[in-house]
Amino acid sequence: ITMPKERRNPFLNLLYPCKYFYNKKESVMYSLLIVDDEEMIRKLIRKYAEFEGYSVAEAADGMEAVMLCREKSFDLISKSVS
């Protein structure tokens, strides 16, 4: 995964799949769901995502994530591997 030239923050590599966090042309705020059992990881990702203009929701486990996905759709879901 490579980052656009305008964005040089290495901590955001995980959060750059295909599109910008904030689409300035359409003025649309994209939403992100962070699923991780470690609170510090969720806080770190939230901090950088909100800085870039993402709307962020968090879930501590899979069941909480499923419940959030039933209520709202997300543009990107970041989950831990373990």
Tab-separated table of C-alpha atoms in Angstrom:
chain	number	residue	atom	x	y	z
A	1	ILE	CA	0.000	0.000	0.000
A	2	THR	CA	1.411	3.363	-0.943
A	3	MET	CA	0.311	6.734	0.290
A	4	PRO	CA	-0.523	9.687	-1.960
A	5	LYS	CA	2.346	12.158	-2.339
A	6	GLU	CA	0.490	14.855	-0.387
A	7	ARG	CA	0.271	12.592	2.667
A	8	ARG	CA	3.569	11.705	4.324
A	9	ASN	CA	2.458	10.436	7.750
A	10	PRO	CA	3.734	6.817	8.048
A	11	PHE	CA	1.230	5.939	10.798
A	12	LEU	CA	-1.638	6.204	8.345
A	13	ASN	CA	-0.415	3.409	6.033
A	14	LEU	CA	-2.993	1.031	7.495
A	15	LEU	CA	-5.818	3.423	6.777
A	16	TYR	CA	-5.177	4.162	3.094
A	17	PRO	CA	-6.831	1.462	1.000
A	18	CYS	CA	-7.990	3.257	-2.144
A	19	LYS	CA	-9.432	6.651	-1.381
A	20	TYR	CA	-8.774	9.694	0.734
A	21	PHE	CA	-10.278	9.991	4.185
A	22	TYR	CA	-12.084	13.140	3.177
A	23	ASN	CA	-13.225	13.606	-0.386
A	24	LYS	CA	-12.899	17.366	-0.828
A	25	LYS	CA	-14.534	17.373	-4.266
A	26	GLU	CA	-17.756	15.815	-3.020
A	27	SER	CA	-17.533	17.125	0.571
A	28	VAL	CA	-18.273	13.669	1.949
A	29	MET	CA	-16.883	12.459	5.261
A	30	TYR	CA	-16.035	8.771	5.120
A	31	SER	CA	-16.694	6.506	8.088
A	32	LEU	CA	-14.298	4.074	9.736
A	33	LEU	CA	-14.987	1.241	12.161
A	34	ILE	CA	-12.017	0.202	14.315
A	35	VAL	CA	-12.288	-3.314	15.763
A	36	ASP	CA	-9.533	-4.246	18.198
A	37	ASP	CA	-9.442	-5.664	21.710
A	38	GLU	CA	-6.540	-3.377	22.684
A	39	GLU	CA	-7.825	0.040	23.685
A	40	MET	CA	-4.503	1.801	23.024
A	41	ILE	CA	-4.486	0.603	19.396
A	42	ARG	CA	-8.044	1.841	18.906
A	43	LYS	CA	-7.154	5.227	20.406
A	44	LEU	CA	-4.088	5.574	18.185
A	45	ILE	CA	-5.969	4.771	14.986
A	46	ARG	CA	-8.870	7.009	16.065
A	47	LYS	CA	-6.522	9.932	16.711
A	48	TYR	CA	-4.996	9.843	13.247
A	49	ALA	CA	-8.247	9.079	11.449
A	50	GLU	CA	-10.097	11.953	13.106
A	51	PHE	CA	-7.185	14.253	12.313
A	52	GLU	CA	-7.678	13.353	8.650
A	53	GLY	CA	-11.421	13.999	8.825
A	54	TYR	CA	-12.785	10.480	9.188
A	55	SER	CA	-15.926	9.756	11.171
A	56	VAL	CA	-14.807	7.024	13.606
A	57	ALA	CA	-16.598	4.310	15.593
A	58	GLU	CA	-14.923	1.717	17.823
A	59	ALA	CA	-15.695	-1.865	18.821
A	60	ALA	CA	-13.787	-3.945	21.357
A	61	ASP	CA	-14.845	-7.310	19.898
A	62	GLY	CA	-16.548	-8.947	16.942
A	63	MET	CA	-20.042	-9.003	18.422
A	64	GLU	CA	-19.939	-5.292	19.161
A	65	ALA	CA	-18.720	-4.684	15.596
A	66	VAL	CA	-21.605	-6.709	14.140
A	67	MET	CA	-24.103	-4.699	16.198
A	68	LEU	CA	-22.586	-1.422	14.977
A	69	CYS	CA	-22.644	-2.645	11.364
A	70	ARG	CA	-26.346	-3.427	11.678
A	71	GLU	CA	-27.007	0.164	12.752
A	72	LYS	CA	-24.747	1.943	10.279
A	73	SER	CA	-22.715	1.183	7.168
A	74	PHE	CA	-18.983	1.949	7.131
A	75	ASP	CA	-16.661	2.845	4.267
A	76	LEU	CA	-13.710	1.082	5.887
A	77	ILE	CA	-13.359	-1.453	8.705
A	78	SER	CA	-9.991	-1.878	10.402
A	79	LYS	CA	-9.766	-5.046	12.483
A	80	SER	CA	-7.023	-6.834	14.371
A	81	VAL	CA	-5.738	-10.126	13.006
A	82	SER	CA	-5.678	-11.996	16.312
